[in-house]
Coordinates of N, CA and C and ligand atoms in Angstrom, one line a residue:
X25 N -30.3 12.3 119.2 CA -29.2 12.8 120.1 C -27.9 12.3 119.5
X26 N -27.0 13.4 119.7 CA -25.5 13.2 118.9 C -24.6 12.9 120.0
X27 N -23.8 11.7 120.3 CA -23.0 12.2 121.3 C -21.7 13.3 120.6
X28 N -21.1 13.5 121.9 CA -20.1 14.5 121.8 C -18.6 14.1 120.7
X29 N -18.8 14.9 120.0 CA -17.5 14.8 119.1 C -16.4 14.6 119.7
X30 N -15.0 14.0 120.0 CA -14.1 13.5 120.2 C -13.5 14.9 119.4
X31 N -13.2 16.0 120.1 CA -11.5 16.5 119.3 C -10.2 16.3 119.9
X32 N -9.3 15.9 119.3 CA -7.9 16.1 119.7 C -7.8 16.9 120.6
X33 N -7.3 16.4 121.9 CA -6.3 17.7 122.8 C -5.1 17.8 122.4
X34 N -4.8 19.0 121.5 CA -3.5 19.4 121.1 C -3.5 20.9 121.7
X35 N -2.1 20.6 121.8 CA -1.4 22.0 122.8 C -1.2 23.2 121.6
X36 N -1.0 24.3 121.5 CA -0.5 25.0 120.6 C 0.1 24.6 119.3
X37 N 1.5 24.1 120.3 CA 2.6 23.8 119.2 C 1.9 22.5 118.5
X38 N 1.4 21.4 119.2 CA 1.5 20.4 118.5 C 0.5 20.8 117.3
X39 N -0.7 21.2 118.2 CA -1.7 21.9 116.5 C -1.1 22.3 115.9
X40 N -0.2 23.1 116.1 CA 0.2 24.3 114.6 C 1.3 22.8 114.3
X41 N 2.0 21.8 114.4 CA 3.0 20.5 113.8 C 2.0 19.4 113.7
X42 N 0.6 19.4 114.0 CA 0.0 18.5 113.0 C -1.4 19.1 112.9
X43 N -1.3 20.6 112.1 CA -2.5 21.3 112.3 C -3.1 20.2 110.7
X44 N -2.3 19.3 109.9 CA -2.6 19.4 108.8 C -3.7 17.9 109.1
X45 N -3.2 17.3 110.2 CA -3.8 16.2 110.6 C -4.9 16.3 111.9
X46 N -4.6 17.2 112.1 CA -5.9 17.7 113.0 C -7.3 18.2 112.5
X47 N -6.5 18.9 111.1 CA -7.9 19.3 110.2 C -8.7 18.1 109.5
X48 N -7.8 17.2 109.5 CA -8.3 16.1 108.9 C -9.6 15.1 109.4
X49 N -8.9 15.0 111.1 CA -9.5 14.5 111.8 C -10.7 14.7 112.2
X50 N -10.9 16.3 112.5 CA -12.0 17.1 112.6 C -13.2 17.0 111.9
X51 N -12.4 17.1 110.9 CA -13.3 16.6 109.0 C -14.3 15.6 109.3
X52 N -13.0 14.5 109.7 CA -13.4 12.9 109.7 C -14.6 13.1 110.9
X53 N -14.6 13.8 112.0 CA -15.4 13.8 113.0 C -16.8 14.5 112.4
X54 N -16.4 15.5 111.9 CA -18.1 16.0 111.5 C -18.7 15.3 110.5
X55 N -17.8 15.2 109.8 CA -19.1 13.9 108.5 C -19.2 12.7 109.6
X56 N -18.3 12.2 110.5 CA -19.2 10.7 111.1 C -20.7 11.2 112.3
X57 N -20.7 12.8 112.5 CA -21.6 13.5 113.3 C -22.7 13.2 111.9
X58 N -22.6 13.9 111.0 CA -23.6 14.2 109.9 C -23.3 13.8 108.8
X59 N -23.5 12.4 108.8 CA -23.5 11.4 107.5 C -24.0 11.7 106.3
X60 N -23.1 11.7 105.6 CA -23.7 12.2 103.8 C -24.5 10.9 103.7
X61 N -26.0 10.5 102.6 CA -26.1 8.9 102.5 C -25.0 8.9 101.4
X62 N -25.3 7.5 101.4 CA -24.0 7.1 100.8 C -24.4 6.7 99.1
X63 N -23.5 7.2 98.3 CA -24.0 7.1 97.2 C -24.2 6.1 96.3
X64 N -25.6 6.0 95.7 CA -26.1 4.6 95.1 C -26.2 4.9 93.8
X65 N -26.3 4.0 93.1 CA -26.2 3.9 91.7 C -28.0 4.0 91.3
X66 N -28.9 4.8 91.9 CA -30.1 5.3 91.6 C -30.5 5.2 89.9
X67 N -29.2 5.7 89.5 CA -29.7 6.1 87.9 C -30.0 4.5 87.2
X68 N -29.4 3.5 87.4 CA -29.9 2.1 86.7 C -30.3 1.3 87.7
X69 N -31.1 1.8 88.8 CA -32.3 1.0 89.5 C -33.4 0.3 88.4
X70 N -33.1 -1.0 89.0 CA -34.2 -1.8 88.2 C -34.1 -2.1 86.6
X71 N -33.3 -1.5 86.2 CA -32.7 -2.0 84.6 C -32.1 -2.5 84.5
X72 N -32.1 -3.1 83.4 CA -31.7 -5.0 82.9 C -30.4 -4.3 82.1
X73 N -29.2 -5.2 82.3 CA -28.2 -5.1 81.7 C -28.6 -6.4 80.2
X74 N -27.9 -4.9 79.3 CA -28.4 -5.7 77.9 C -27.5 -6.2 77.1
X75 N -27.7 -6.9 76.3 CA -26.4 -7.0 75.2 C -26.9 -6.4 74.0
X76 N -26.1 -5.8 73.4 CA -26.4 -5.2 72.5 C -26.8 -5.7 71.0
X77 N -27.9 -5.8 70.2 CA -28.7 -3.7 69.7 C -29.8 -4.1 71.1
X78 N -30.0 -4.9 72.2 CA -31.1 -4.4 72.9 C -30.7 -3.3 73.9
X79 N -31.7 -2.4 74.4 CA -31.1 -1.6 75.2 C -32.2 -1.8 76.2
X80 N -32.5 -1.0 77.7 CA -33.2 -1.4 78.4 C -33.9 -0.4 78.2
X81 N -35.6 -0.6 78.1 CA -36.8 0.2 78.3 C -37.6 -0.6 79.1
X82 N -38.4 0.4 80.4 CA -39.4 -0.2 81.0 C -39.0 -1.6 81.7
X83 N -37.6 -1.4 82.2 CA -36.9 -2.9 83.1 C -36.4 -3.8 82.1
X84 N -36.7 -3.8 80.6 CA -36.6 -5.4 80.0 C -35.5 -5.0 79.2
X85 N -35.1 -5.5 78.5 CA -34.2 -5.6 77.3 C -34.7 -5.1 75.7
X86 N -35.2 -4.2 75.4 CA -35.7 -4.1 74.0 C -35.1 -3.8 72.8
X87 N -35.7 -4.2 71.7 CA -35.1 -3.4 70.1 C -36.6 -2.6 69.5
X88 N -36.5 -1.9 69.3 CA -37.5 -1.2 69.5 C -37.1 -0.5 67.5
X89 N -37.9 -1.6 66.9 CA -36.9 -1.6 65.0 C -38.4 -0.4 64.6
X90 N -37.0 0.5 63.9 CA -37.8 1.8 63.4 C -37.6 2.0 62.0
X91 N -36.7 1.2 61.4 CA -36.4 1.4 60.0 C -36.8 0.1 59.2
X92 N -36.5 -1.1 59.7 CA -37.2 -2.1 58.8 C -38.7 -2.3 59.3
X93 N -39.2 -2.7 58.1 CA -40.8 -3.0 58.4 C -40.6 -4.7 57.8
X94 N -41.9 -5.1 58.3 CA -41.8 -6.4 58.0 C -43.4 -7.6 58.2
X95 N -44.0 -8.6 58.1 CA -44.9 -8.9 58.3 C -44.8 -9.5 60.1
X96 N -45.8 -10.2 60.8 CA -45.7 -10.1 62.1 C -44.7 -11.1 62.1
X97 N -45.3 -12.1 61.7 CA -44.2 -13.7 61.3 C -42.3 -12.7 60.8
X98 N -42.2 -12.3 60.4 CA -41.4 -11.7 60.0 C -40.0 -10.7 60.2
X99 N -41.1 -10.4 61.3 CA -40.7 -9.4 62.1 C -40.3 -10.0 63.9
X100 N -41.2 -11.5 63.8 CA -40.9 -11.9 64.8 C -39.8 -12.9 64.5
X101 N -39.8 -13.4 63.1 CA -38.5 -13.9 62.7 C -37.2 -13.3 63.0
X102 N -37.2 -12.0 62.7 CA -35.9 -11.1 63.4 C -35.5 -11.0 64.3
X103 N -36.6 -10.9 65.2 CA -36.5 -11.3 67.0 C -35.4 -12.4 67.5
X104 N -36.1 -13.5 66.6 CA -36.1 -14.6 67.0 C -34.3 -15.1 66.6
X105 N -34.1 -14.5 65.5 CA -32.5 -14.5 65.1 C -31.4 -13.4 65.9
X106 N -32.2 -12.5 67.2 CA -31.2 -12.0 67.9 C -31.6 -12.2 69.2
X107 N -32.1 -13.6 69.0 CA -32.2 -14.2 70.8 C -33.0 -13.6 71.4
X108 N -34.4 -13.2 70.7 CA -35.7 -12.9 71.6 C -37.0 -13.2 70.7
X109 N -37.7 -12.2 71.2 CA -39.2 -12.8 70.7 C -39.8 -11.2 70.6
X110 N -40.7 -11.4 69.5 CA -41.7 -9.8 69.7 C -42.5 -10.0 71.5
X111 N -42.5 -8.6 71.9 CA -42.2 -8.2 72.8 C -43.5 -8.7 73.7
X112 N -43.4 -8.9 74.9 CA -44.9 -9.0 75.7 C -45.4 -7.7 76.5
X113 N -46.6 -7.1 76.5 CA -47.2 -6.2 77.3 C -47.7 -6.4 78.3
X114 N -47.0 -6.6 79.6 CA -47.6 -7.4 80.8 C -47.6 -6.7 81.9
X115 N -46.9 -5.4 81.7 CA -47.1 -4.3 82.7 C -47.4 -3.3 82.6
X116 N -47.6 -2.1 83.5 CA -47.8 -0.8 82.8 C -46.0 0.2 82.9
X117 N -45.1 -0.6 83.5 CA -44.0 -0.2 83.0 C -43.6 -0.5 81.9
X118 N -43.6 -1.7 81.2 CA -42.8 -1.4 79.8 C -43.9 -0.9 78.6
X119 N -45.1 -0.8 79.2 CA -45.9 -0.1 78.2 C -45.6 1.2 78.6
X120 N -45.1 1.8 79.3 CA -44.8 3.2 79.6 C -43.5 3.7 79.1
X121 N -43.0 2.9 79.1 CA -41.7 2.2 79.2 C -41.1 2.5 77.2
X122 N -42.3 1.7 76.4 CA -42.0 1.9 75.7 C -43.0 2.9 74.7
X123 N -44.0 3.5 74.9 CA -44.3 5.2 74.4 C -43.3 5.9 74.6
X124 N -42.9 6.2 75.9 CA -42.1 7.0 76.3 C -40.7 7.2 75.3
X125 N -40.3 6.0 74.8 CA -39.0 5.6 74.3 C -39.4 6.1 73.0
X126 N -40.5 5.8 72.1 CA -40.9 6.0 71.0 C -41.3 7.2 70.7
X127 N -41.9 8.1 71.7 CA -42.1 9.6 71.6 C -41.0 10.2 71.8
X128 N -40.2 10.1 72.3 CA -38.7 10.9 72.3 C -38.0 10.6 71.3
X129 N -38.3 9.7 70.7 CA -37.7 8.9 69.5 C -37.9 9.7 68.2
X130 N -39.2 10.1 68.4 CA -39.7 10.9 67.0 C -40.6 10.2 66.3
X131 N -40.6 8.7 66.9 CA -41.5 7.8 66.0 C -43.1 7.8 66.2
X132 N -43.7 8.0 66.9 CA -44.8 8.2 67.2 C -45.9 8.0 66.0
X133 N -45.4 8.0 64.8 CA -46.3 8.2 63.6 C -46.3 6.4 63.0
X134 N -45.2 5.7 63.9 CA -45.1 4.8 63.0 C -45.9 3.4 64.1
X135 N -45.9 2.0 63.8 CA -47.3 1.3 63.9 C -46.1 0.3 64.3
X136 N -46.0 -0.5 65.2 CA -44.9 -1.7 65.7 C -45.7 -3.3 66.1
X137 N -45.4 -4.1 65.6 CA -45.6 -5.7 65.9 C -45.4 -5.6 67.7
X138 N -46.5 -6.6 68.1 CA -45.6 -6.9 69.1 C -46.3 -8.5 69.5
X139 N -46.0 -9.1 70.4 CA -46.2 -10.4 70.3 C -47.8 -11.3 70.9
X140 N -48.6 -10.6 70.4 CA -50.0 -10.5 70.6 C -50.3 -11.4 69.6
X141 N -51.3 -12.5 69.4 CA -51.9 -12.9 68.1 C -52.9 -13.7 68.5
X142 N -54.1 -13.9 67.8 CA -55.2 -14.8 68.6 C -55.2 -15.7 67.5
X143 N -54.3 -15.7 66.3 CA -54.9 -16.7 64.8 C -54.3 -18.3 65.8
X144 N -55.3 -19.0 64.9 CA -55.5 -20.2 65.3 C -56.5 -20.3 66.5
X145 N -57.0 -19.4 67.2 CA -57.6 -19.6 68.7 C -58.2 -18.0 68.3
X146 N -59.6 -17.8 67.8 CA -60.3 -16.8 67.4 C -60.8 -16.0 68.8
X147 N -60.2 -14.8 69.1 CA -60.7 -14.4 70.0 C -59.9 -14.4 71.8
X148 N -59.3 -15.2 71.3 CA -58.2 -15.7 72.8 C -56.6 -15.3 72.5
X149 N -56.8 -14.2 73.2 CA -55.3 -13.7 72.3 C -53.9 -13.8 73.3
X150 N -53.2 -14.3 72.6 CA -51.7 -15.0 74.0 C -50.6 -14.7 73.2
X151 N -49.9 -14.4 74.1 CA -48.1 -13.9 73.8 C -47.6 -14.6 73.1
X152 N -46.4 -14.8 72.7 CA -46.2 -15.5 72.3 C -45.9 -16.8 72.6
X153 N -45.5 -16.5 74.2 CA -45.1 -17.6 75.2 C -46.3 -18.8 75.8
X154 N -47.8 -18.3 74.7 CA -49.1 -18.7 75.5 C -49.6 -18.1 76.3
X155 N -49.0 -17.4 77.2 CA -50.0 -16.7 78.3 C -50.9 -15.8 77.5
X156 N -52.0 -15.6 78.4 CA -53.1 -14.6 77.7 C -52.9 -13.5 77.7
X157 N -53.5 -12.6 76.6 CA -53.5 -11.1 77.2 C -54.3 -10.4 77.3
X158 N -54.2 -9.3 78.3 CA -55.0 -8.6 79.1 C -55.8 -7.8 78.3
X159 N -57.5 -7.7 78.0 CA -58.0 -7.6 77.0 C -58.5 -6.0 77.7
X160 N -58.9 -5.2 76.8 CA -59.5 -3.9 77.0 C -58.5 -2.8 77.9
X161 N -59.0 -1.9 78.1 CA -58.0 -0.5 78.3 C -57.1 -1.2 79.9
X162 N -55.8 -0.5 79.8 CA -55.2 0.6 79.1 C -54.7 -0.2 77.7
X163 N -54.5 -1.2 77.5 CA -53.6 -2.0 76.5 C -53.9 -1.6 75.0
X164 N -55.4 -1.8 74.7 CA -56.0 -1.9 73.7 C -56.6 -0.9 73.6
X165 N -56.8 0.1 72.1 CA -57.3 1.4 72.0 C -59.3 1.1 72.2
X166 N -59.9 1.8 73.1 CA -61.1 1.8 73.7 C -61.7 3.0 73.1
X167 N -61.2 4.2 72.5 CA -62.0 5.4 72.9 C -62.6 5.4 71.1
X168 N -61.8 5.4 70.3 CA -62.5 5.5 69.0 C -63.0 4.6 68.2
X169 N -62.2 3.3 68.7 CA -62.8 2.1 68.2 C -63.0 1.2 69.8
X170 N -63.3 -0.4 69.2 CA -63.2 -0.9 70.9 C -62.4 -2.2 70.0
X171 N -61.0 -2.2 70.1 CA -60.1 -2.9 69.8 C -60.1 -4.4 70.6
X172 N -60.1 -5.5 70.2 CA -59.7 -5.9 68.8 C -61.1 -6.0 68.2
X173 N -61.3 -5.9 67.0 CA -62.1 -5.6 66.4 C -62.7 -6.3 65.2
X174 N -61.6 -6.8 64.6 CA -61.3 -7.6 63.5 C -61.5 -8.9 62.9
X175 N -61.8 -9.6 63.7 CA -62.3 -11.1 64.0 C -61.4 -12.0 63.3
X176 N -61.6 -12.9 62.7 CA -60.8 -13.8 61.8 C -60.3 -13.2 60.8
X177 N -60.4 -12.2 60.2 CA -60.1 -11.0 59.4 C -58.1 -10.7 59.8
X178 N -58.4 -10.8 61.2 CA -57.1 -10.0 61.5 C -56.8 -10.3 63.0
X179 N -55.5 -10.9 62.8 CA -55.3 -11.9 64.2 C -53.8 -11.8 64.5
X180 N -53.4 -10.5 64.0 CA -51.6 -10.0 64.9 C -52.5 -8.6 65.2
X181 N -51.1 -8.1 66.4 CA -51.6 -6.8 67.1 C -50.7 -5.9 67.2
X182 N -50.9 -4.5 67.1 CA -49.6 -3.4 66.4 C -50.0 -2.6 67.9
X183 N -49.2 -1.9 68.2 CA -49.1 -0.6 69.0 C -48.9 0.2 67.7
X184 N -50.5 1.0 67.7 CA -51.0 1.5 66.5 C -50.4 2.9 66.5
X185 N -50.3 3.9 65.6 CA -49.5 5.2 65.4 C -50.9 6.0 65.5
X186 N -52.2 5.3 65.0 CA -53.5 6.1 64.6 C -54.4 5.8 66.1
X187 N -53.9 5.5 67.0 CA -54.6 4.7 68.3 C -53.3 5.5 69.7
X188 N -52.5 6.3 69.5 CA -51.7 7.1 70.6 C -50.6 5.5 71.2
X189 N -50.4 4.5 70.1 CA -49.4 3.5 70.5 C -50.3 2.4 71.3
X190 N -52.2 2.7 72.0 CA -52.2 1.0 72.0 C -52.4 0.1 71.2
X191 N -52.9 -1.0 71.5 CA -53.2 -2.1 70.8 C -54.2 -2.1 69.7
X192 N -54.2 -2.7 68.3 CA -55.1 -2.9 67.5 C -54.6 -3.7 67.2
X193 N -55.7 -4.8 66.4 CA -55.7 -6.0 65.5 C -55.4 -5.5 64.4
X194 N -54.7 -6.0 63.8 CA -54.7 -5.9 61.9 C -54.7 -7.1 61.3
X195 N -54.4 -7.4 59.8 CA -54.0 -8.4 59.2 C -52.1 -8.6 59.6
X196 N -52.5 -9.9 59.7 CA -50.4 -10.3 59.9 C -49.7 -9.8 59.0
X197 N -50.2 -10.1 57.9 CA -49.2 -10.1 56.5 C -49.2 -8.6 56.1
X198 N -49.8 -7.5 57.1 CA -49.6 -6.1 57.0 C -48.2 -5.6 57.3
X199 N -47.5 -4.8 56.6 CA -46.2 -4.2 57.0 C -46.1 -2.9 57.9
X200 N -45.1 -3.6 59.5 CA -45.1 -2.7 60.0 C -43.6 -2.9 61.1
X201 N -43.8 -1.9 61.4 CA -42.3 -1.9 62.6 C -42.4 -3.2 63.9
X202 N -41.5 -3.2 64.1 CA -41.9 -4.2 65.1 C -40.8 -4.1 66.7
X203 N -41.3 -4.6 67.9 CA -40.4 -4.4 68.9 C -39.7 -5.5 69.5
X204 N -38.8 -5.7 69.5 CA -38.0 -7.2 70.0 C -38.1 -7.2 71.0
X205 N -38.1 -8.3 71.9 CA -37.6 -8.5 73.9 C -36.9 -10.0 74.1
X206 N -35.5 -9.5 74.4 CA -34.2 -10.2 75.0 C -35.0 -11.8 75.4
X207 N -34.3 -12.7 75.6 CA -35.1 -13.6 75.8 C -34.0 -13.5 77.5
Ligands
LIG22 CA1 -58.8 -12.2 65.3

């Protein structure tokens, strides 16, 4: 229920000597009848203000390196020199978060570090920060192989180019792209 709009009682003359503030008013009456919502900054809901080269994918802060390749150590060394760490997979937003970024990218063919590794602790695989990670699908490629696979053989983990970007084990000392996250 609307109450009743308020118009000015203006007489002729005075409408036509403040028809220009009457129109105004009127205005002001029907948008307070039928409220526009009010406009929100919808487009960077939930995105992390970055400093730059990270930009925000999937809520976090990422570098998402497409031109240098590097070993895992190596690659997380670079991280580590622009105030982050190879990246953690802990949701299905920044895993979506970051295919998404990499298929629009064009890169899709190429194979990225991220902060996955079980060496030293065979089979127990933790971020870099220690926490564990979340073993078998969606993370880890299931359908052609059943990843990780590798055993002491191979104890860093790529978002694979030959696996549609999940998880495989490889050797560390393998050269590949890698993904930074802001600390
Ligand atoms: Ca291993």
């Amino acid at each position: 229920m609307h109450l009743p709009c308020p118009i000015p009682a203006l007489s002729f003359r005075e409408a036509k000597m403040k028809s220009v503030i009457g129109v105004l008013l009127i205005a002001a009456c029907v948008f307070s009848k039928d409220p526009q919502p009010r406009s929100q900054d919808v487009s960077h809901k939930g995105a992390a203000a970055c400093n730059s080269p990270y930009i925000p994918i999937g809520g976090r802060c990422l570098i998402i390196e497409s031109v240098r390749k590097g070993t895992w150590s190596g690659m997380r060394e670079m991280c580590q020199m622009l105030n982050g760490d190879l990246v953690k997979i802990n949701t299905m937003e920044i895993m979506g978060g970051i295919v998404e970024h990499i298929r629009d990218n064009g890169n899709k063919d190429h194979s990225f570090w991220v902060g996955a590794s079980d060496a030293g602790h065979e089979g127990s695989w933790t971020w870099t920060d220690g926490t564990p990670v979340a073993m078998g699908a969606p993370l880890w490629e299931q359908c052609t192989s059943r990843q990780p696979d590798g055993g002491s053989d191979q104890n860093c983990a790529m978002m694979s180019a030959w696996s549609c970007l999940h998880l495989t084990d490889v050797k560390c000392d393998s050269l590949n792209f890698g993904i930074c996250e802001a600390h």
